[in-house]
Short mmCIF file of C-alpha atoms in Angstrom, two decimals:
data_model
loop_
_atom_site.label_atom_id
_atom_site.label_comp_id
_atom_site.label_asym_id
_atom_site.label_seq_id
_atom_site.Cartn_x
_atom_site.Cartn_y
_atom_site.Cartn_z
CA UNK A 1 -10.25 9.44 15.09
CA UNK A 2 -6.65 10.66 15.25
CA UNK A 3 -4.72 8.73 12.60
CA UNK A 4 -0.93 8.72 12.27
CA UNK A 5 0.23 8.52 8.66
CA UNK A 6 3.28 6.38 7.89
CA UNK A 7 3.71 7.52 4.31
CA UNK A 8 6.48 4.99 3.39
CA UNK A 9 9.63 5.56 1.36
CA UNK A 10 8.25 4.84 -2.12
CA UNK A 11 5.25 7.11 -1.63
CA UNK A 12 7.31 9.90 -0.07
CA UNK A 13 9.98 9.97 -2.76
CA UNK A 14 8.15 8.86 -5.92
CA UNK A 15 4.39 9.02 -5.36
CA UNK A 16 3.62 11.95 -3.04
CA UNK A 17 0.13 12.26 -4.51
CA UNK A 18 -0.81 9.06 -2.71
CA UNK A 19 -0.02 10.52 0.70
CA UNK A 20 -1.87 13.70 -0.20
CA UNK A 21 -4.87 11.65 -1.34
CA UNK A 22 -4.93 9.76 1.96
CA UNK A 23 -5.06 13.02 3.89
CA UNK A 24 -7.83 14.47 1.71
CA UNK A 25 -9.87 11.29 2.01
CA UNK A 26 -9.59 11.00 5.79
CA UNK A 27 -10.29 14.71 6.31
CA UNK A 28 -13.40 14.35 4.16
CA UNK A 29 -14.53 11.51 6.43
CA UNK A 30 -14.04 13.75 9.47
CA UNK A 31 -10.82 12.38 10.93
CA UNK A 32 -7.60 14.04 12.06
CA UNK A 33 -4.35 13.01 10.35
CA UNK A 34 -0.95 13.56 11.93
CA UNK A 35 2.44 13.08 10.31
CA UNK A 36 5.26 12.30 12.78
CA UNK A 37 8.28 13.98 11.14
CA UNK A 38 10.80 11.57 12.69
CA UNK A 39 9.54 8.61 10.64
CA UNK A 40 11.93 6.87 8.26
CA UNK A 41 12.04 3.55 6.40
CA UNK A 42 10.32 0.50 7.90
CA UNK A 43 13.38 -1.62 7.09
CA UNK A 44 11.72 -4.01 4.67
CA UNK A 45 14.51 -3.81 2.09
CA UNK A 46 17.16 -4.39 4.76
CA UNK A 47 15.28 -7.32 6.29
CA UNK A 48 14.66 -9.01 2.94
CA UNK A 49 18.34 -8.60 2.02
CA UNK A 50 19.60 -10.21 5.23
CA UNK A 51 20.65 -7.03 7.07
CA UNK A 52 18.91 -7.96 10.30
CA UNK A 53 20.79 -5.55 12.56
CA UNK A 54 20.01 -2.57 10.33
CA UNK A 55 16.37 -3.67 10.14
CA UNK A 56 16.23 -3.86 13.94
CA UNK A 57 17.43 -0.27 14.25
CA UNK A 58 14.72 0.92 11.91
CA UNK A 59 12.11 -1.15 13.77
CA UNK A 60 13.15 0.52 17.03
CA UNK A 61 12.78 3.93 15.43
CA UNK A 62 9.36 3.02 14.04
CA UNK A 63 7.92 1.83 17.35
CA UNK A 64 9.33 4.87 19.15
CA UNK A 65 7.92 7.24 16.52
CA UNK A 66 4.41 5.77 16.52
CA UNK A 67 4.15 4.49 20.10
CA UNK A 68 1.42 6.95 21.10
CA UNK A 69 -0.67 6.68 17.93
CA UNK A 70 -4.27 5.50 18.19
CA UNK A 71 -3.85 3.85 14.81
CA UNK A 72 -1.13 3.94 12.16
CA UNK A 73 -2.03 4.01 8.48
CA UNK A 74 0.52 2.68 5.98
CA UNK A 75 -0.76 3.16 2.40
CA UNK A 76 1.41 0.25 1.30
CA UNK A 77 0.49 -3.36 1.86
CA UNK A 78 4.12 -4.49 1.89
CA UNK A 79 5.19 -1.96 4.53
CA UNK A 80 2.18 -2.72 6.73
CA UNK A 81 3.00 -6.42 6.39
CA UNK A 82 6.64 -5.74 7.31
CA UNK A 83 5.56 -4.25 10.62
CA UNK A 84 2.90 -6.81 11.46
CA UNK A 85 4.52 -9.96 10.11
CA UNK A 86 8.29 -9.41 10.30
CA UNK A 87 8.83 -7.02 13.22
CA UNK A 88 7.84 -9.76 15.71
CA UNK A 89 10.82 -11.76 14.40
CA UNK A 90 13.34 -8.98 15.02
CA UNK A 91 13.25 -8.68 18.80
CA UNK A 92 14.42 -11.30 21.25
CA UNK A 93 11.50 -12.80 23.22
CA UNK A 94 10.68 -10.54 26.15
CA UNK A 95 12.98 -7.75 24.96
CA UNK A 96 11.96 -4.10 24.94
CA UNK A 97 11.57 -4.22 21.14
CA UNK A 98 9.51 -7.39 21.34
CA UNK A 99 7.11 -5.83 23.84
CA UNK A 100 6.84 -2.58 21.89
CA UNK A 101 6.08 -4.41 18.65
CA UNK A 102 3.44 -6.57 20.34
CA UNK A 103 1.75 -3.38 21.55
CA UNK A 104 1.97 -1.37 18.32
CA UNK A 105 1.73 -3.87 15.44
CA UNK A 106 -2.01 -4.62 15.88
CA UNK A 107 -2.68 -0.88 15.43
CA UNK A 108 -0.96 -0.69 12.03
CA UNK A 109 -3.33 -0.88 9.07
CA UNK A 110 -3.46 -0.81 5.30
CA UNK A 111 -5.89 1.78 3.92
CA UNK A 112 -8.64 -0.71 3.04
CA UNK A 113 -8.43 -2.32 6.49
CA UNK A 114 -8.61 1.04 8.21
CA UNK A 115 -11.66 2.14 6.25
CA UNK A 116 -13.62 -1.12 6.37
CA UNK A 117 -12.62 -2.66 9.72
CA UNK A 118 -11.80 0.33 11.92
CA UNK A 119 -13.87 3.20 10.54
CA UNK A 120 -16.67 0.94 9.36
CA UNK A 121 -17.15 2.53 5.96
CA UNK A 122 -17.27 1.06 2.45
CA UNK A 123 -18.79 4.06 0.65
CA UNK A 124 -16.44 7.03 1.04
CA UNK A 125 -18.34 9.31 -1.33
CA UNK A 126 -15.83 8.98 -4.15
CA UNK A 127 -16.52 9.66 -7.83
CA UNK A 128 -14.27 8.28 -10.57
CA UNK A 129 -15.97 7.84 -13.97
CA UNK A 130 -13.42 5.51 -15.52
CA UNK A 131 -12.89 1.82 -16.24
CA UNK A 132 -10.67 0.22 -13.59
CA UNK A 133 -9.03 -3.17 -13.00
CA UNK A 134 -7.75 -4.06 -9.52
CA UNK A 135 -4.50 -5.95 -8.92
CA UNK A 136 -4.33 -7.59 -5.46
CA UNK A 137 -0.65 -7.36 -4.49
CA UNK A 138 1.11 -10.28 -2.82
CA UNK A 139 1.63 -8.76 0.63
CA UNK A 140 -1.94 -7.51 0.79
CA UNK A 141 -3.33 -10.79 -0.48
CA UNK A 142 -1.20 -13.29 1.40
CA UNK A 143 0.11 -11.59 4.54
CA UNK A 144 -2.48 -8.93 5.38
CA UNK A 145 -5.27 -11.08 3.90
CA UNK A 146 -7.16 -8.04 2.66
CA UNK A 147 -9.66 -10.25 0.86
CA UNK A 148 -12.48 -8.31 -0.78
CA UNK A 149 -12.03 -5.07 1.19
CA UNK A 150 -10.50 -3.10 -1.73
CA UNK A 151 -13.18 -4.44 -4.08
CA UNK A 152 -15.95 -3.41 -1.70
CA UNK A 153 -14.54 0.10 -1.53
CA UNK A 154 -14.10 0.37 -5.29
CA UNK A 155 -17.55 -1.02 -6.06
CA UNK A 156 -19.11 1.90 -4.15
CA UNK A 157 -17.24 4.57 -6.11
CA UNK A 158 -19.61 6.64 -8.23
CA UNK A 159 -19.25 6.30 -12.00
CA UNK A 160 -16.66 3.53 -11.86
CA UNK A 161 -16.68 0.54 -14.19
CA UNK A 162 -14.77 -2.35 -12.59
CA UNK A 163 -13.21 -4.93 -14.89
CA UNK A 164 -12.08 -8.41 -13.84
CA UNK A 165 -8.34 -9.05 -14.10
CA UNK A 166 -7.34 -12.51 -15.31
CA UNK A 167 -4.67 -14.11 -13.14
CA UNK A 168 -5.26 -11.43 -10.53
CA UNK A 169 -3.67 -13.40 -7.69
CA UNK A 170 -0.42 -14.02 -9.59
CA UNK A 171 2.62 -11.95 -8.54
CA UNK A 172 3.56 -9.03 -10.78
CA UNK A 173 7.25 -9.94 -10.45
CA UNK A 174 8.48 -6.90 -8.54
CA UNK A 175 9.14 -8.29 -5.08
CA UNK A 176 11.45 -5.44 -4.04
CA UNK A 177 15.02 -6.73 -4.22
CA UNK A 178 13.78 -9.76 -6.19
CA UNK A 179 13.51 -7.51 -9.24
CA UNK A 180 17.17 -6.56 -8.84
CA UNK A 181 18.48 -10.06 -8.17
CA UNK A 182 16.33 -11.79 -10.79
CA UNK A 183 15.68 -9.15 -13.47
CA UNK A 184 14.80 -11.50 -16.32
CA UNK A 185 12.24 -13.47 -14.30
CA UNK A 186 10.87 -10.24 -12.83
CA UNK A 187 10.46 -8.65 -16.27
CA UNK A 188 8.74 -11.76 -17.65
CA UNK A 189 6.27 -11.83 -14.76
CA UNK A 190 5.65 -8.11 -15.19
CA UNK A 191 4.93 -8.61 -18.90
CA UNK A 192 2.38 -11.31 -18.08
CA UNK A 193 0.63 -9.05 -15.60
CA UNK A 194 0.68 -6.09 -17.99
CA UNK A 195 -0.78 -8.22 -20.78
CA UNK A 196 -3.65 -9.36 -18.55
CA UNK A 197 -4.25 -5.80 -17.39
CA UNK A 198 -4.46 -4.46 -20.96
CA UNK A 199 -6.81 -7.33 -21.91
CA UNK A 200 -9.41 -5.98 -19.46
CA UNK A 201 -9.84 -2.89 -21.62
CA UNK A 202 -9.65 -0.75 -18.50
CA UNK A 203 -8.18 2.74 -18.51
CA UNK A 204 -6.63 2.36 -15.05
CA UNK A 205 -4.91 -0.41 -13.08
CA UNK A 206 -5.35 0.04 -9.33
CA UNK A 207 -3.54 -1.53 -6.35
CA UNK A 208 -2.66 -0.86 -2.71
CA UNK A 209 1.11 -0.85 -3.38
CA UNK A 210 2.79 1.78 -5.54
CA UNK A 211 5.92 -0.37 -5.74
CA UNK A 212 3.98 -3.01 -7.68
CA UNK A 213 2.26 -0.34 -9.77
CA UNK A 214 5.67 1.15 -10.55
CA UNK A 215 6.83 -2.20 -11.88
CA UNK A 216 3.70 -2.92 -13.91
CA UNK A 217 3.38 0.72 -14.99
CA UNK A 218 6.93 0.75 -16.30
CA UNK A 219 6.15 -2.28 -18.42
CA UNK A 220 2.94 -0.67 -19.69
CA UNK A 221 4.82 2.50 -20.63
CA UNK A 222 7.50 0.63 -22.52
CA UNK A 223 4.76 -1.22 -24.40
CA UNK A 224 2.99 2.08 -25.06
CA UNK A 225 -0.20 0.40 -23.87
CA UNK A 226 -1.90 3.65 -22.87
CA UNK A 227 -3.08 2.19 -19.55
CA UNK A 228 -2.44 4.26 -16.41
CA UNK A 229 -1.83 3.15 -12.83
CA UNK A 230 -3.31 4.66 -9.67
CA UNK A 231 -3.12 3.80 -5.98
CA UNK A 232 -6.42 2.91 -4.32
CA UNK A 233 -6.18 6.05 -2.18
CA UNK A 234 -6.21 8.34 -5.22
CA UNK A 235 -9.39 6.79 -6.59
CA UNK A 236 -11.12 6.89 -3.20
CA UNK A 237 -10.09 10.52 -2.69
CA UNK A 238 -11.47 11.51 -6.10
CA UNK A 239 -14.71 13.55 -6.21
CA UNK A 240 -16.59 15.51 -8.84
CA UNK A 241 -15.10 18.68 -7.31
CA UNK A 242 -11.56 17.29 -7.01
CA UNK A 243 -11.23 14.54 -9.62
CA UNK A 244 -8.19 12.28 -9.80
CA UNK A 245 -6.48 12.28 -13.17
CA UNK A 246 -5.67 8.84 -14.62
#
């Protein structure tokens, strides 16, 4: 399959290893990955902050950039949810944008959805001999409804020891601009999540959103907890020959 990668802003600027891991993983599974160079932000931050017109412009650019893609992979649950859940609210009914979104949005997937639902694979041949706890992020859990897809993928990773995270479905407190507008509440929620993560005894906390891992990971670093964070893609791309480093 020919898969268009929408790498997202956070991954592109702060976590490039996630995008690289996605490409390695999909190549290993025998698929072609293309990277449209005209891609920019999905507009999530603008939309959530009330800048509807600016978000519309970015939505137009997105649908034009990925219009011909068989499928679009966004290794970020929140960005995939922005396209599928919020883009339909940006265009006037029957408008060009509205029609383009209706055509493209169903072809935009999170990594776990793409692997399990589209490619039909739950064992990607990964090897990661470490203890891992999985944090289901809010957008993936509540908007994309990823369910047990990430768990199914992780449970088939060779050498892995999965630990259960208490309060897994509770928000980590990041929420994009929420963390800026409500820093004290955000920090308190992040501390709760970090405490539960450390209590698992796992070496690594995994999620499908690096923005959430950035928030939790920052808390873990300040606490000197010794726990690392990794995107799901990096664990799934890990092999005995090319191991991911926690």
